[in-house]
PDB file of C-alpha atoms in Angstrom:
ATOM      1  CA  MET G   1     -23.011  23.556   9.715  1.00 35.00           C
ATOM      2  CA  SER G   2     -21.271  22.487   7.195  1.00 38.00           C
ATOM      3  CA  LEU G   3     -18.480  23.651   7.653  1.00 38.00           C
ATOM      4  CA  VAL G   4     -18.687  22.659  11.599  1.00 35.00           C
ATOM      5  CA  PHE G   5     -19.788  19.103  10.250  1.00 39.00           C
ATOM      6  CA  GLY G   6     -16.194  19.398   8.139  1.00 44.00           C
ATOM      7  CA  TYR G   7     -13.764  19.833  10.812  1.00 41.00           C
ATOM      8  CA  VAL G   8     -16.035  17.258  13.081  1.00 43.00           C
ATOM      9  CA  GLY G   9     -16.164  14.498   9.789  1.00 50.00           C
ATOM     10  CA  ALA G  10     -12.394  15.747   9.323  1.00 55.00           C
ATOM     11  CA  GLY G  11     -10.620  14.437  12.838  1.00 58.00           C
ATOM     12  CA  MET G  12     -13.128  11.747  13.134  1.00 61.00           C
ATOM     13  CA  LEU G  13     -11.734  10.101   9.659  1.00 65.00           C
ATOM     14  CA  ALA G  14      -7.894  10.631  11.213  1.00 70.00           C
ATOM     15  CA  GLU G  15      -8.574   9.262  14.211  1.00 74.00           C
ATOM     16  CA  SER G  16     -10.292   6.381  11.985  1.00 78.00           C
ATOM     17  CA  LEU G  17      -7.850   5.915   9.356  1.00 88.00           C
ATOM     18  CA  TYR G  18      -4.195   7.642  10.728  1.00 94.00           C
ATOM     19  CA  PRO G  19      -3.585   5.670  13.984  1.00 94.00           C
ATOM     20  CA  PHE G  20      -0.343   5.315  13.695  1.00 96.00           C
ATOM     21  CA  SER G  21       1.823   3.791  15.476  1.00 96.00           C
ATOM     22  CA  GLN G  22       4.596   6.055  16.272  1.00 97.00           C
ATOM     23  CA  VAL G  23       7.667   2.829  16.719  1.00 97.00           C
ATOM     24  CA  PRO G  24      11.101   3.443  14.511  1.00 95.00           C
ATOM     25  CA  PHE G  25      11.769   0.367  12.677  1.00 96.00           C
ATOM     26  CA  GLU G  26      15.212  -0.649  12.659  1.00 94.00           C
ATOM     27  CA  ALA G  27      16.144  -4.828  11.171  1.00 95.00           C
ATOM     28  CA  PRO G  28      19.273  -6.500  10.199  1.00 95.00           C
ATOM     29  CA  GLY G  29      20.178  -5.566   6.118  1.00 97.00           C
ATOM     30  CA  PHE G  30      17.871  -2.715   5.967  1.00 98.00           C
ATOM     31  CA  ALA G  31      19.953   0.665   5.977  1.00 98.00           C
ATOM     32  CA  ARG G  32      17.836   4.895   6.243  1.00 97.00           C
ATOM     33  CA  VAL G  33      17.920   6.444   3.046  1.00 97.00           C
ATOM     34  CA  GLU G  34      16.570  10.300   2.322  1.00 94.00           C
ATOM     35  CA  VAL G  35      15.475  11.225  -0.612  1.00 91.00           C
ATOM     36  CA  ARG G  36      13.680  14.683  -1.611  1.00 83.00           C
ATOM     37  CA  SER G  37      10.448  15.452  -2.078  1.00 65.00           C
ATOM     38  CA  ALA G  38       8.870  18.413  -3.067  1.00 64.00           C
ATOM     39  CA  ASP G  39       8.227  19.130   0.818  1.00 67.00           C
ATOM     40  CA  GLN G  40       9.998  17.391   3.168  1.00 67.00           C
ATOM     41  CA  ASN G  41      13.045  14.630   3.195  1.00 83.00           C
ATOM     42  CA  LEU G  42      11.250  11.197   2.372  1.00 93.00           C
ATOM     43  CA  PRO G  43      12.665   8.682   4.063  1.00 96.00           C
ATOM     44  CA  VAL G  44      12.433   4.849   2.651  1.00 98.00           C
ATOM     45  CA  TYR G  45      14.128   1.405   3.799  1.00 98.00           C
ATOM     46  CA  VAL G  46      15.955  -0.124   1.459  1.00 98.00           C
ATOM     47  CA  HIS G  47      17.894  -3.349   0.844  1.00 98.00           C
ATOM     48  CA  ASP G  48      19.744  -3.999  -1.399  1.00 98.00           C
ATOM     49  CA  ALA G  49      20.885  -7.597  -2.782  1.00 98.00           C
ATOM     50  CA  GLY G  50      22.724  -6.658  -5.561  1.00 97.00           C
ATOM     51  CA  GLN G  51      23.102  -6.112  -8.929  1.00 97.00           C
ATOM     52  CA  GLY G  52      19.955  -6.483 -10.996  1.00 97.00           C
ATOM     53  CA  ALA G  53      17.652  -8.300  -8.205  1.00 98.00           C
ATOM     54  CA  PRO G  54      14.147  -7.764  -8.680  1.00 98.00           C
ATOM     55  CA  VAL G  55      13.330  -4.669  -6.551  1.00 98.00           C
ATOM     56  CA  VAL G  56       9.734  -4.984  -4.695  1.00 98.00           C
ATOM     57  CA  LEU G  57       8.280  -1.346  -3.217  1.00 98.00           C
ATOM     58  CA  TYR G  58       6.049  -2.141  -0.508  1.00 98.00           C
ATOM     59  CA  PHE G  59       3.617   0.322   0.893  1.00 98.00           C
ATOM     60  CA  MET G  60       2.668  -0.940   4.547  1.00 98.00           C
ATOM     61  CA  GLY G  61      -0.829  -0.600   5.998  1.00 97.00           C
ATOM     62  CA  ASN G  62      -2.656   1.960   8.413  1.00 96.00           C
ATOM     63  CA  ARG G  63      -0.316   1.227  11.167  1.00 95.00           C
ATOM     64  CA  GLY G  64       1.714   3.172  10.029  1.00 96.00           C
ATOM     65  CA  THR G  65       5.002   1.795  11.663  1.00 97.00           C
ATOM     66  CA  LEU G  66       7.026  -0.305   9.261  1.00 98.00           C
ATOM     67  CA  ASP G  67       7.937  -2.620  12.264  1.00 97.00           C
ATOM     68  CA  SER G  68       4.744  -3.661  11.963  1.00 97.00           C
ATOM     69  CA  VAL G  69       5.596  -6.248   9.102  1.00 97.00           C
ATOM     70  CA  ARG G  70       9.098  -6.269  10.170  1.00 97.00           C
ATOM     71  CA  GLU G  71       7.925 -10.387   9.056  1.00 96.00           C
ATOM     72  CA  ASP G  72       7.194  -9.947   5.089  1.00 97.00           C
ATOM     73  CA  LEU G  73      10.001  -7.406   4.028  1.00 98.00           C
ATOM     74  CA  GLU G  74      12.441  -9.960   5.988  1.00 97.00           C
ATOM     75  CA  MET G  75      10.426 -12.610   3.322  1.00 98.00           C
ATOM     76  CA  TYR G  76      10.280 -10.346   0.554  1.00 98.00           C
ATOM     77  CA  ALA G  77      14.324  -9.857   1.374  1.00 98.00           C
ATOM     78  CA  ASP G  78      15.596 -14.034   2.360  1.00 97.00           C
ATOM     79  CA  GLY G  79      14.158 -14.006  -1.182  1.00 97.00           C
ATOM     80  CA  GLY G  80      16.726 -12.166  -3.017  1.00 97.00           C
ATOM     81  CA  ARG G  81      14.568  -9.032  -4.155  1.00 98.00           C
ATOM     82  CA  SER G  82      15.443  -5.798  -3.546  1.00 98.00           C
ATOM     83  CA  VAL G  83      12.917  -3.606  -0.976  1.00 98.00           C
ATOM     84  CA  ILE G  84      12.865  -0.857  -1.335  1.00 98.00           C
ATOM     85  CA  ALA G  85       9.967   0.589   2.220  1.00 98.00           C
ATOM     86  CA  MET G  86       8.571   3.999   2.203  1.00 98.00           C
ATOM     87  CA  THR G  87       7.864   5.462   5.994  1.00 97.00           C
ATOM     88  CA  TYR G  88       4.615   7.115   6.366  1.00 97.00           C
ATOM     89  CA  ARG G  89       4.174  10.442   7.172  1.00 94.00           C
ATOM     90  CA  GLY G  90       3.191  10.776  10.605  1.00 95.00           C
ATOM     91  CA  GLY G  91       3.942   7.875  11.553  1.00 97.00           C
ATOM     92  CA  GLY G  92       7.375   5.279  12.492  1.00 96.00           C
ATOM     93  CA  GLY G  93       8.546   8.695  13.866  1.00 95.00           C
ATOM     94  CA  GLU G  94       8.207  10.742  10.929  1.00 95.00           C
ATOM     95  CA  PRO G  95       6.991  14.028  10.920  1.00 92.00           C
ATOM     96  CA  GLY G  96       4.772  16.143   9.482  1.00 92.00           C
ATOM     97  CA  GLU G  97       0.534  14.537   8.857  1.00 93.00           C
ATOM     98  CA  PRO G  98      -0.832  11.700   6.830  1.00 95.00           C
ATOM     99  CA  THR G  99      -2.799  12.759   4.055  1.00 95.00           C
ATOM    100  CA  GLU G 100      -3.245  11.026   1.057  1.00 95.00           C
ATOM    101  CA  ALA G 101      -2.886  13.775  -1.369  1.00 95.00           C
ATOM    102  CA  GLY G 102       0.353  13.258   0.269  1.00 94.00           C
ATOM    103  CA  LEU G 103       0.768  10.328   0.342  1.00 96.00           C
ATOM    104  CA  LYS G 104       0.583   9.402  -2.966  1.00 97.00           C
ATOM    105  CA  ALA G 105       2.443  11.640  -3.992  1.00 94.00           C
ATOM    106  CA  ASP G 106       4.819  10.507  -1.712  1.00 95.00           C
ATOM    107  CA  ALA G 107       4.227   6.918  -4.028  1.00 97.00           C
ATOM    108  CA  LEU G 108       4.959   8.120  -6.837  1.00 96.00           C
ATOM    109  CA  PHE G 109       7.923  10.192  -6.297  1.00 95.00           C
ATOM    110  CA  ALA G 110       8.992   6.596  -4.468  1.00 96.00           C
ATOM    111  CA  PHE G 111       9.065   5.177  -7.139  1.00 97.00           C
ATOM    112  CA  ASP G 112      10.968   8.434  -9.799  1.00 95.00           C
ATOM    113  CA  ALA G 113      13.905   8.019  -7.152  1.00 95.00           C
ATOM    114  CA  ILE G 114      14.237   3.846  -7.648  1.00 97.00           C
ATOM    115  CA  ASP G 115      17.255   4.835 -10.204  1.00 96.00           C
ATOM    116  CA  TYR G 116      18.888   6.513  -8.202  1.00 94.00           C
ATOM    117  CA  ILE G 117      18.161   4.658  -4.503  1.00 97.00           C
ATOM    118  CA  LEU G 118      18.962   0.672  -6.562  1.00 98.00           C
ATOM    119  CA  PRO G 119      21.295   2.011 -10.070  1.00 97.00           C
ATOM    120  CA  SER G 120      21.386  -2.117 -11.061  1.00 96.00           C
ATOM    121  CA  HIS G 121      18.391  -2.667 -10.724  1.00 98.00           C
ATOM    122  CA  GLY G 122      16.516  -5.395 -12.382  1.00 98.00           C
ATOM    123  CA  ALA G 123      11.360  -5.654 -12.761  1.00 98.00           C
ATOM    124  CA  VAL G 124      10.339  -3.168 -10.262  1.00 98.00           C
ATOM    125  CA  VAL G 125       6.449  -4.605  -8.608  1.00 98.00           C
ATOM    126  CA  PRO G 126       4.419  -1.857  -5.961  1.00 99.00           C
ATOM    127  CA  VAL G 127       2.699  -4.424  -3.607  1.00 99.00           C
ATOM    128  CA  GLY G 128       0.762  -2.586  -1.678  1.00 98.00           C
ATOM    129  CA  TYR G 129      -0.778  -4.013   1.823  1.00 98.00           C
ATOM    130  CA  SER G 130      -3.941  -2.572   3.602  1.00 98.00           C
ATOM    131  CA  LEU G 131      -4.471   1.068   3.184  1.00 97.00           C
ATOM    132  CA  GLY G 132      -1.039   0.393   1.209  1.00 98.00           C
ATOM    133  CA  THR G 133      -2.390  -1.005  -1.673  1.00 98.00           C
ATOM    134  CA  GLY G 134      -4.172   2.032  -2.397  1.00 98.00           C
ATOM    135  CA  LEU G 135      -0.402   3.552  -3.024  1.00 98.00           C
ATOM    136  CA  ALA G 136       1.010   0.855  -5.020  1.00 98.00           C
ATOM    137  CA  LEU G 137      -2.269   0.994  -7.838  1.00 98.00           C
ATOM    138  CA  HIS G 138      -1.323   4.854  -7.523  1.00 98.00           C
ATOM    139  CA  VAL G 139       1.939   3.812  -8.293  1.00 98.00           C
ATOM    140  CA  ALA G 140       1.416   1.161 -11.199  1.00 98.00           C
ATOM    141  CA  ALA G 141      -1.801   3.586 -12.514  1.00 98.00           C
ATOM    142  CA  ASN G 142       0.777   6.659 -13.328  1.00 98.00           C
ATOM    143  CA  ARG G 143       3.828   4.920 -13.374  1.00 98.00           C
ATOM    144  CA  GLU G 144       5.052   1.649 -15.773  1.00 98.00           C
ATOM    145  CA  ALA G 145       6.313  -1.083 -13.791  1.00 98.00           C
ATOM    146  CA  ASP G 146       6.678  -4.920 -13.931  1.00 98.00           C
ATOM    147  CA  GLY G 147       3.958  -6.677 -11.995  1.00 98.00           C
ATOM    148  CA  LEU G 148       1.077  -5.361  -9.623  1.00 98.00           C
ATOM    149  CA  ILE G 149       0.646  -7.040  -6.074  1.00 99.00           C
ATOM    150  CA  LEU G 150      -2.228  -6.416  -3.768  1.00 98.00           C
ATOM    151  CA  VAL G 151      -2.816  -7.740  -0.436  1.00 98.00           C
ATOM    152  CA  ALA G 152      -5.437  -7.469   1.628  1.00 98.00           C
ATOM    153  CA  PRO G 153      -7.023  -4.293  -1.013  1.00 98.00           C
ATOM    154  CA  TYR G 154      -9.838  -2.420  -0.109  1.00 97.00           C
ATOM    155  CA  SER G 155     -11.985  -1.218  -3.596  1.00 97.00           C
ATOM    156  CA  ARG G 156     -13.544   2.388  -1.963  1.00 95.00           C
ATOM    157  CA  VAL G 157     -12.058   2.638   1.963  1.00 92.00           C
ATOM    158  CA  CYS G 158     -13.907   6.025   2.220  1.00 88.00           C
ATOM    159  CA  ASP G 159     -17.663   3.372   2.429  1.00 89.00           C
ATOM    160  CA  ILE G 160     -15.872   1.634   4.784  1.00 87.00           C
ATOM    161  CA  ALA G 161     -15.343   4.695   7.052  1.00 79.00           C
ATOM    162  CA  SER G 162     -18.881   5.540   6.783  1.00 80.00           C
ATOM    163  CA  GLU G 163     -19.414   2.986   8.902  1.00 80.00           C
ATOM    164  CA  ARG G 164     -17.069   3.477  11.033  1.00 75.00           C
ATOM    165  CA  VAL G 165     -17.747   7.056  11.169  1.00 71.00           C
ATOM    166  CA  SER G 166     -21.334   7.460  11.206  1.00 72.00           C
ATOM    167  CA  LEU G 167     -21.371  10.034   8.416  1.00 74.00           C
ATOM    168  CA  PRO G 168     -20.805   9.952   5.227  1.00 80.00           C
ATOM    169  CA  VAL G 169     -17.728  10.273   3.723  1.00 78.00           C
ATOM    170  CA  CYS G 170     -18.279   8.743  -0.133  1.00 85.00           C
ATOM    171  CA  ASN G 171     -20.363  11.877  -0.915  1.00 85.00           C
ATOM    172  CA  VAL G 172     -18.199  14.491   1.037  1.00 82.00           C
ATOM    173  CA  PRO G 173     -15.160  15.832  -1.448  1.00 82.00           C
ATOM    174  CA  TRP G 174     -12.392  17.548   0.815  1.00 82.00           C
ATOM    175  CA  LEU G 175     -12.589  14.357   3.233  1.00 84.00           C
ATOM    176  CA  ASP G 176      -9.848  11.551   1.974  1.00 90.00           C
ATOM    177  CA  ARG G 177     -12.395   8.987   0.974  1.00 91.00           C
ATOM    178  CA  TRP G 178      -8.839   6.537  -0.857  1.00 95.00           C
ATOM    179  CA  GLN G 179     -11.115   4.924  -3.820  1.00 96.00           C
ATOM    180  CA  SER G 180      -9.326   2.344  -5.529  1.00 98.00           C
ATOM    181  CA  THR G 181     -12.057   1.888  -8.433  1.00 97.00           C
ATOM    182  CA  LEU G 182     -10.278   5.246 -10.184  1.00 97.00           C
ATOM    183  CA  ASP G 183      -6.992   4.667  -9.834  1.00 98.00           C
ATOM    184  CA  ALA G 184      -7.766   0.433 -11.152  1.00 98.00           C
ATOM    185  CA  PRO G 185      -8.480   0.748 -14.963  1.00 98.00           C
ATOM    186  CA  ARG G 186      -5.407   2.941 -15.440  1.00 98.00           C
ATOM    187  CA  VAL G 187      -3.074  -0.247 -14.685  1.00 98.00           C
ATOM    188  CA  ALA G 188      -1.908  -2.395 -17.558  1.00 97.00           C
ATOM    189  CA  GLU G 189       0.439  -3.736 -15.163  1.00 97.00           C
ATOM    190  CA  ASP G 190       0.106  -8.187 -14.739  1.00 98.00           C
ATOM    191  CA  VAL G 191      -1.830  -7.437 -11.256  1.00 98.00           C
ATOM    192  CA  LEU G 192      -1.429 -10.201  -7.526  1.00 98.00           C
ATOM    193  CA  LEU G 193      -4.031 -10.253  -5.339  1.00 98.00           C
ATOM    194  CA  LEU G 194      -4.260 -11.151  -2.791  1.00 98.00           C
ATOM    195  CA  HIS G 195      -7.414 -11.537  -0.018  1.00 98.00           C
ATOM    196  CA  GLY G 196      -8.560 -14.224   3.086  1.00 98.00           C
ATOM    197  CA  LEU G 197     -12.096 -14.728   3.190  1.00 98.00           C
ATOM    198  CA  ALA G 198     -11.633 -13.961   7.131  1.00 98.00           C
ATOM    199  CA  ASP G 199     -11.534 -11.369   6.410  1.00 98.00           C
ATOM    200  CA  SER G 200     -13.955  -8.975   9.392  1.00 96.00           C
ATOM    201  CA  LEU G 201     -11.292  -5.733   8.178  1.00 95.00           C
ATOM    202  CA  ILE G 202     -12.020  -5.406   5.171  1.00 97.00           C
ATOM    203  CA  PRO G 203     -14.173  -8.144   4.360  1.00 97.00           C
ATOM    204  CA  ALA G 204     -13.057 -10.003   0.595  1.00 98.00           C
ATOM    205  CA  TRP G 205     -15.972  -8.534  -1.496  1.00 97.00           C
ATOM    206  CA  HIS G 206     -14.157  -5.118  -1.895  1.00 97.00           C
ATOM    207  CA  SER G 207     -11.126  -7.563  -3.208  1.00 98.00           C
ATOM    208  CA  THR G 208     -14.391  -8.882  -6.297  1.00 98.00           C
ATOM    209  CA  ILE G 209     -15.494  -4.579  -6.608  1.00 97.00           C
ATOM    210  CA  LEU G 210     -11.632  -3.895  -7.514  1.00 98.00           C
ATOM    211  CA  LEU G 211     -11.061  -7.061  -9.706  1.00 98.00           C
ATOM    212  CA  ASP G 212     -14.278  -6.399 -11.913  1.00 97.00           C
ATOM    213  CA  SER G 213     -12.254  -2.367 -11.940  1.00 98.00           C
ATOM    214  CA  LEU G 214      -9.580  -3.112 -14.148  1.00 98.00           C
ATOM    215  CA  PRO G 215      -9.318  -3.760 -17.056  1.00 97.00           C
ATOM    216  CA  GLU G 216     -10.139  -6.584 -19.201  1.00 95.00           C
ATOM    217  CA  THR G 217      -6.397  -6.763 -21.068  1.00 95.00           C
ATOM    218  CA  THR G 218      -4.702  -6.537 -17.532  1.00 96.00           C
ATOM    219  CA  GLU G 219      -3.430 -10.938 -16.521  1.00 97.00           C
ATOM    220  CA  VAL G 220      -4.377 -11.551 -13.376  1.00 98.00           C
ATOM    221  CA  GLU G 221      -4.171 -14.005 -10.535  1.00 98.00           C
ATOM    222  CA  ALA G 222      -6.770 -13.493  -7.587  1.00 98.00           C
ATOM    223  CA  ILE G 223      -6.731 -15.996  -4.874  1.00 98.00           C
ATOM    224  CA  PHE G 224      -9.188 -15.405  -2.161  1.00 98.00           C
ATOM    225  CA  ILE G 225      -7.997 -18.079   1.419  1.00 98.00           C
ATOM    226  CA  GLU G 226     -10.541 -20.303   3.605  1.00 98.00           C
ATOM    227  CA  GLY G 227     -10.111 -18.668   7.365  1.00 98.00           C
ATOM    228  CA  GLY G 228      -7.402 -16.036   6.307  1.00 98.00           C
ATOM    229  CA  GLU G 229      -7.903 -12.071   8.636  1.00 98.00           C
ATOM    230  CA  HIS G 230      -6.113  -9.155   7.844  1.00 98.00           C
ATOM    231  CA  THR G 231      -3.205 -10.182   9.644  1.00 97.00           C
ATOM    232  CA  THR G 232      -2.833 -13.175   9.200  1.00 98.00           C
ATOM    233  CA  LEU G 233      -2.659 -13.861   5.751  1.00 98.00           C
ATOM    234  CA  PRO G 234       1.893 -14.067   5.875  1.00 97.00           C
ATOM    235  CA  ASP G 235       0.755 -17.500   7.999  1.00 97.00           C
ATOM    236  CA  PHE G 236      -0.846 -19.943   4.832  1.00 98.00           C
ATOM    237  CA  PRO G 237       1.609 -21.592   2.533  1.00 98.00           C
ATOM    238  CA  VAL G 238       0.212 -20.111  -0.499  1.00 98.00           C
ATOM    239  CA  TYR G 239       1.054 -16.595   0.033  1.00 98.00           C
ATOM    240  CA  ALA G 240       4.736 -17.480   0.002  1.00 98.00           C
ATOM    241  CA  ALA G 241       4.201 -19.382  -2.778  1.00 98.00           C
ATOM    242  CA  SER G 242       2.280 -17.345  -5.019  1.00 98.00           C
ATOM    243  CA  ILE G 243       4.797 -14.301  -3.726  1.00 98.00           C
ATOM    244  CA  ASP G 244       7.637 -16.163  -5.577  1.00 98.00           C
ATOM    245  CA  ARG G 245       6.041 -17.404  -8.418  1.00 98.00           C
ATOM    246  CA  PHE G 246       4.778 -13.679  -9.765  1.00 98.00           C
ATOM    247  CA  LEU G 247       7.761 -12.403  -9.021  1.00 98.00           C
ATOM    248  CA  ASP G 248       9.745 -14.849 -10.460  1.00 97.00           C
ATOM    249  CA  ALA G 249       8.045 -14.156 -13.414  1.00 96.00           C
ATOM    250  CA  ARG G 250       8.977 -10.913 -13.339  1.00 94.00           C
TER     251      ARG G 250
END
């Protein structure tokens, strides 16, 4: 029975966590670069803003295609920052199957490849949106970055998934649980966190728990946006203004 539960639970969870679109990404000013990972080529999309420009290492949400965050990527590029946006296995027309372990390994590899991709880069700031906040946190917890930006983060995806699939996901070790509270205590970088108070997909209380998990010595600016929903935060002026201010200080 437990084995059947495992197969059924894993399938239901994968459909819930990784409803990836296969729309490919193309945008002026972004070039596709492939770097070698342990088990496949890792494609990233790169905007080079020139020597010494700060680098935004961007991790998207679970739409799985960078086309879904095109406006966000263009905002960073238009602001004079270099951008490295990681693709996800199995999304945006890319091969492979998405898993938490695989995506986190890719995220660390993407960070380690920055010197190769942009040899004359400036400060490096991982940026995560929604599902991607777990990847950005994982990078910050395991590498030395110059800051961390989290947009609509979660404390534990397994809590959200448990409600959707009616399974105790957080108690099943072989399922993808995405527990950001495990990485948060090892984050030493300054953090900018933005969350909409009207977010029904990942309620803002997730950010409250995540903030409590960060070290007391970590400098944090948390901005909770009245009326902000999961996908509408860029519509609020404070979104771009606070990000610009944070990046300019790196």
